[in-house]
Structure formats: C-alpha cells, structure tokens
N, CA and C of each residue as an Amber inpcrd file, in Angstrom:
protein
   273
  -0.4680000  11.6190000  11.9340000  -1.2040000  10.4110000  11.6380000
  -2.2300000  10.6430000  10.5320000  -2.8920000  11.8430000  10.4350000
  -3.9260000  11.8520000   9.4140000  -3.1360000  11.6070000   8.2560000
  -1.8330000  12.5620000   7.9290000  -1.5700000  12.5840000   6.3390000
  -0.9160000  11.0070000   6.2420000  -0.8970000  10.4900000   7.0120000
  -0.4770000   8.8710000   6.8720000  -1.8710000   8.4330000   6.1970000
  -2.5740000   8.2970000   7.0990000  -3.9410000   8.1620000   6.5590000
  -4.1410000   8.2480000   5.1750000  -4.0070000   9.6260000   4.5300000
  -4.3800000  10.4790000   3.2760000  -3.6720000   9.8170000   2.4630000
  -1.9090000   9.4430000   2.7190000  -1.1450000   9.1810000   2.1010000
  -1.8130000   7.2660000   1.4870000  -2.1900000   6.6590000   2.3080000
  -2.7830000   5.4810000   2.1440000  -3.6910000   5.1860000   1.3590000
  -4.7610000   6.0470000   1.6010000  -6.4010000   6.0870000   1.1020000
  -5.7980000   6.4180000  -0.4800000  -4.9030000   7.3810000  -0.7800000
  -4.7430000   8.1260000  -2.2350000  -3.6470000   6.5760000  -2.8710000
  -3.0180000   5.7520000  -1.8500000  -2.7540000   4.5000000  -2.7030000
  -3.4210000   3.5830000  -2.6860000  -4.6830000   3.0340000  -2.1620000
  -5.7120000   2.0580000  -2.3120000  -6.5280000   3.2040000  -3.4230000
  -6.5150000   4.3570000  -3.3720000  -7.6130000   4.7530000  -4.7160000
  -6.7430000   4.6440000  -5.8820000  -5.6430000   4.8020000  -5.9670000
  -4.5720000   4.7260000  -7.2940000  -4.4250000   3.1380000  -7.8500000
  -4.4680000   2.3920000  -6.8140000  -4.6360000   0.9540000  -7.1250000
  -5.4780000   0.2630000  -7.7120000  -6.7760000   0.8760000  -7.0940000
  -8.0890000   0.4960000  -7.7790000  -8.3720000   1.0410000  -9.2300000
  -7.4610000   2.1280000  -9.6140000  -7.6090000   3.0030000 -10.8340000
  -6.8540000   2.1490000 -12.1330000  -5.5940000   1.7670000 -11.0920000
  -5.1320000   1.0540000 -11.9690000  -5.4260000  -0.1080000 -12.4350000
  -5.9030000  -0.8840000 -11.2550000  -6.2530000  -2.2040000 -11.6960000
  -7.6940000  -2.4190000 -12.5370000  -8.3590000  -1.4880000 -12.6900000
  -9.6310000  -0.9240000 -13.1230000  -9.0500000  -0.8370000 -14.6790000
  -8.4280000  -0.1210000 -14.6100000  -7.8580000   0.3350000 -16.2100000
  -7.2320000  -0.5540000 -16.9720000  -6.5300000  -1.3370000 -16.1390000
  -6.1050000  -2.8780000 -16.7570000  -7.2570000  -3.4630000 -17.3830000
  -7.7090000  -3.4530000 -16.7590000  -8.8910000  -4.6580000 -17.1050000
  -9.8100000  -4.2220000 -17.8520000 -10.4690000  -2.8350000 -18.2700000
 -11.1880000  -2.2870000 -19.2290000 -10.3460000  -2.1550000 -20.7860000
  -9.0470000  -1.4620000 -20.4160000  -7.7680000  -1.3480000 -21.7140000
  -7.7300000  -2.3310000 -22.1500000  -6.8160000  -3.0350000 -21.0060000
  -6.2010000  -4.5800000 -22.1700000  -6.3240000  -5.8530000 -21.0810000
  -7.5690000  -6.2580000 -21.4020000  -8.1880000  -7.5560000 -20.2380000
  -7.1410000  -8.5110000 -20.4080000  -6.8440000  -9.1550000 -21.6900000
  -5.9690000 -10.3490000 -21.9040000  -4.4540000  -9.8550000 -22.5050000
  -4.2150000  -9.1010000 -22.2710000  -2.9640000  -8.8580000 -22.2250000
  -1.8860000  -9.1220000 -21.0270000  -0.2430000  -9.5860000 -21.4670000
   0.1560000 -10.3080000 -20.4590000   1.6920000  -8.8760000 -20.4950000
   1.7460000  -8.4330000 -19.6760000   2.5320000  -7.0600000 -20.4440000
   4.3810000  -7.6570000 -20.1700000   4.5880000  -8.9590000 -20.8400000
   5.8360000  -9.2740000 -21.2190000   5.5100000  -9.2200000 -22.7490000
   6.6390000  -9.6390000 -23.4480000   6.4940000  -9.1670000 -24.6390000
   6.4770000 -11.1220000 -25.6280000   6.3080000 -12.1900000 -24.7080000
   6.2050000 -13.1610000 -25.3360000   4.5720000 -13.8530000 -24.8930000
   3.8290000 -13.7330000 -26.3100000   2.9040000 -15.2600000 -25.5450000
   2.5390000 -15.7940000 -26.9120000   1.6950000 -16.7730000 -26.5360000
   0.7130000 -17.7530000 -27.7570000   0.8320000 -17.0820000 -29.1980000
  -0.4290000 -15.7690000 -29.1540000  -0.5370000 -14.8450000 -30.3130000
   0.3600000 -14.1080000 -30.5350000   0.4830000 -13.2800000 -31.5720000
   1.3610000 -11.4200000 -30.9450000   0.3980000 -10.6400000 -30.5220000
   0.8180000  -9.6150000 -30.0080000  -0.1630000  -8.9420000 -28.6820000
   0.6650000  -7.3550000 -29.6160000  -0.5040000  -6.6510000 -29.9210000
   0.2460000  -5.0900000 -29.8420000   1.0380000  -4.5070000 -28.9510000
   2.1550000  -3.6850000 -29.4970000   2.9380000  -3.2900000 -28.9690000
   2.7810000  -2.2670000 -28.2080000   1.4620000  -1.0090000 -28.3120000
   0.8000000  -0.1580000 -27.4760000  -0.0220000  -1.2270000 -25.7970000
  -0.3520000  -2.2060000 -26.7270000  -1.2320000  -3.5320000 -25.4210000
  -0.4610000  -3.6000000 -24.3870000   1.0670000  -3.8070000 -25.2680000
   1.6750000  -4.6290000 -23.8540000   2.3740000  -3.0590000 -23.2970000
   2.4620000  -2.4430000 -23.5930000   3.2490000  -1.0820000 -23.1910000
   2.4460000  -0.6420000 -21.9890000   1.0980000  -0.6430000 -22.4750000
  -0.0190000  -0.1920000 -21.4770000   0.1430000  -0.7820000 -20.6020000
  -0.0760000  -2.3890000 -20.6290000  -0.1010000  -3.1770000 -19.4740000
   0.7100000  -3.2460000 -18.6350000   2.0300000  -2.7810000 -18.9640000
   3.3590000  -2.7510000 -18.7000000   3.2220000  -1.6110000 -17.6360000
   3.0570000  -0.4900000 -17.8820000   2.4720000   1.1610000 -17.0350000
   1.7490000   0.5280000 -16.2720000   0.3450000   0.3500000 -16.9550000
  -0.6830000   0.1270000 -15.6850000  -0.0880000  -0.5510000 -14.6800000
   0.7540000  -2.0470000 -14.6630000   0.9800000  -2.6760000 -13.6360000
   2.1830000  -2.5380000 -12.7790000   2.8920000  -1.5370000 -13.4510000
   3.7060000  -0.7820000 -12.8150000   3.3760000   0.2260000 -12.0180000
   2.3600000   0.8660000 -12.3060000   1.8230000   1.8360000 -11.5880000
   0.9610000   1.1750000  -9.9410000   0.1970000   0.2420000 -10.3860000
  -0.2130000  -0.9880000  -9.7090000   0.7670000  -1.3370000  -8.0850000
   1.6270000  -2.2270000  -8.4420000   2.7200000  -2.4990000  -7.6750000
   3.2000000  -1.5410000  -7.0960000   3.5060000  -0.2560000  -7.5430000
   4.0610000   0.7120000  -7.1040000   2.9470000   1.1060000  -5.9290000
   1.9100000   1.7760000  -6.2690000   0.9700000   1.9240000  -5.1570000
   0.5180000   1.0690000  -4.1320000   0.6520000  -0.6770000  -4.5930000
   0.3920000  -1.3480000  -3.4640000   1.3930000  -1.0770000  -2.5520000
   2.3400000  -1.0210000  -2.8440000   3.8420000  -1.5210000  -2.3700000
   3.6850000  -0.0490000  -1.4360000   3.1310000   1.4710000  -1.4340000
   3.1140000   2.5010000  -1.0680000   2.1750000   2.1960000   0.8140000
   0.8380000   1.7880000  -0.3740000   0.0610000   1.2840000   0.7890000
  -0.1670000   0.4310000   1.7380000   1.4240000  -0.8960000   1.4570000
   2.2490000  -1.2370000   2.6120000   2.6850000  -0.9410000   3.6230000
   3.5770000  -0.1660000   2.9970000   4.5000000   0.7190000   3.6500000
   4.0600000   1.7120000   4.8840000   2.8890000   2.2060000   4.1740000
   2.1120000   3.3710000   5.1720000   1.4420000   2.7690000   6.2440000
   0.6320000   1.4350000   5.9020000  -0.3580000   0.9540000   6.8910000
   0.8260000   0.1270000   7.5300000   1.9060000  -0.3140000   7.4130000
   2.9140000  -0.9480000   8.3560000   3.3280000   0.4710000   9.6670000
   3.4240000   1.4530000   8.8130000   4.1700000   2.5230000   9.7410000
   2.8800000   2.9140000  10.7300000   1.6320000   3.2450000  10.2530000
   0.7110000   3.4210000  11.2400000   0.5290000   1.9780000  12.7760000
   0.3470000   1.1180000  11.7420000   0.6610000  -0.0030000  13.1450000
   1.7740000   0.0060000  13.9640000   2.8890000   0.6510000  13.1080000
   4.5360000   0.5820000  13.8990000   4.0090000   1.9390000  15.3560000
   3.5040000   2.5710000  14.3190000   3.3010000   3.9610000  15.3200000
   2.5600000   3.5760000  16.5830000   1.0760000   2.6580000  16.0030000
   0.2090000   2.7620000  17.1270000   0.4710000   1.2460000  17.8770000
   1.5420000   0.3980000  17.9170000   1.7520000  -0.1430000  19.0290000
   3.1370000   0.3660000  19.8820000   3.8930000   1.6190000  19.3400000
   4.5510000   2.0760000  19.9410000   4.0590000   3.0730000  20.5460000
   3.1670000   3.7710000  20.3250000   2.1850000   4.6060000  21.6780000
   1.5260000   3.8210000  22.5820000   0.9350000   2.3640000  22.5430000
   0.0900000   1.3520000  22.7790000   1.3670000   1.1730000  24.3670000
   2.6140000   0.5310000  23.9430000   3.7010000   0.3100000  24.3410000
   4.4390000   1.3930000  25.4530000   4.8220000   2.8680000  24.8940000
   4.9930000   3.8020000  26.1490000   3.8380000   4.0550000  26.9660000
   2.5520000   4.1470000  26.4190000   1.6270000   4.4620000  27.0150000
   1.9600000   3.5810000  28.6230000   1.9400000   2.2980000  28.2050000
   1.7350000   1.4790000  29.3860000   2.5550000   1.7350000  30.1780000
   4.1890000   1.7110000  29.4430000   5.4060000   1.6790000  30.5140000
   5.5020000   3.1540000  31.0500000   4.6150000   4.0980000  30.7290000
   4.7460000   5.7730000  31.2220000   3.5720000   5.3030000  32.2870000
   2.2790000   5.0060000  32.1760000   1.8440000   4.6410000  33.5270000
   2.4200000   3.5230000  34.4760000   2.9430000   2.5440000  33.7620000
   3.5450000   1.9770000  34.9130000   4.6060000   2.6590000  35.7710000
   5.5040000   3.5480000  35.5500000   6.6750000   3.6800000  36.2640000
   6.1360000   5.4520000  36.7290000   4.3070000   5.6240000  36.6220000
   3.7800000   6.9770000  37.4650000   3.3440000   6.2160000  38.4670000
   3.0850000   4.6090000  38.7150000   2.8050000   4.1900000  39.7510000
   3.5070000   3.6070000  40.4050000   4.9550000   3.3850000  40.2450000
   5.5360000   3.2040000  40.9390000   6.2030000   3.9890000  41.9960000
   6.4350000   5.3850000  40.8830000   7.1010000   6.9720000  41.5630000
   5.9550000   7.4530000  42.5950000   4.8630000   7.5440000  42.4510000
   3.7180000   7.5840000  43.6800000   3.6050000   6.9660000  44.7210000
   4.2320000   5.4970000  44.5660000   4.0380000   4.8630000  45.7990000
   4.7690000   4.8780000  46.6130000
C-alpha cells in the first residue's frame, strides 16, 4: 500500500509540474496546429509534451487511487465476512 501511495503522490507532483509549465512556457497556446494567428512551431510542440505528459499522469493517478479504494473496500469487505463466519464457528 505505501508504494501505491508513492506511486500517486509522484503523479499529482508530475501533474502539477506539468500543468505549471504549461502555463509559464506557452499560456495561450492551443497545442493543435490550427488557430486564429500562427502559433510557433516549438509553442505548439511544447504544449503538445506538456499536455501529454499532463494526461498521462492524471490518467496514472486514477488508476492508483481507484486500486487503493479497490484494495481498501476489499479488506473493509473480508474483514467483515472473516468475523462473521468466526462467530458463527464459535457458536
């Protein structure tokens, strides 16, 4: 459970890095390659990474905090049905 943990915390900090870096690099940049103005081709490349990188880590720190809840209502879950059926074998 901890390196679940670790594994999480290091994609909410990668997320924030990224979405941080978006927005200092290239604030108004839209990282497809059509809009209004022309947009540099390093702009949208960046934006393109950063928000790839982005998605990728949210999508990580889904994944992980789904499996910790999967985990801890399936201990939540035997827990109960392992004491229920020690009180039944006792009685």
């Amino acid at each position: 459970m901890r390196a679940a943990w670790k594994v999480f915390c290091l994609a909410a900090i990668v997320l924030a890095a990224a979405i941080g870096l978006a927005r200092l690099l290239v604030p108004d940049v839209v990282p497809v390659g059509y809009a209004e103005e022309p947009q540099a081709s390093w702009a949208i490349l960046t934006a393109f990474a950063l928000r790839a990188i982005a998605l990728t880590a949210a999508w990580v720190a889904i994944i992980t905090l789904s499996v910790l809840v999967g985990s801890k209502l399936h201990q939540m879950v035997f827990r109960a049905d392992s004491a229920r059926n020690d009180r039944t074998v006792t009685r």
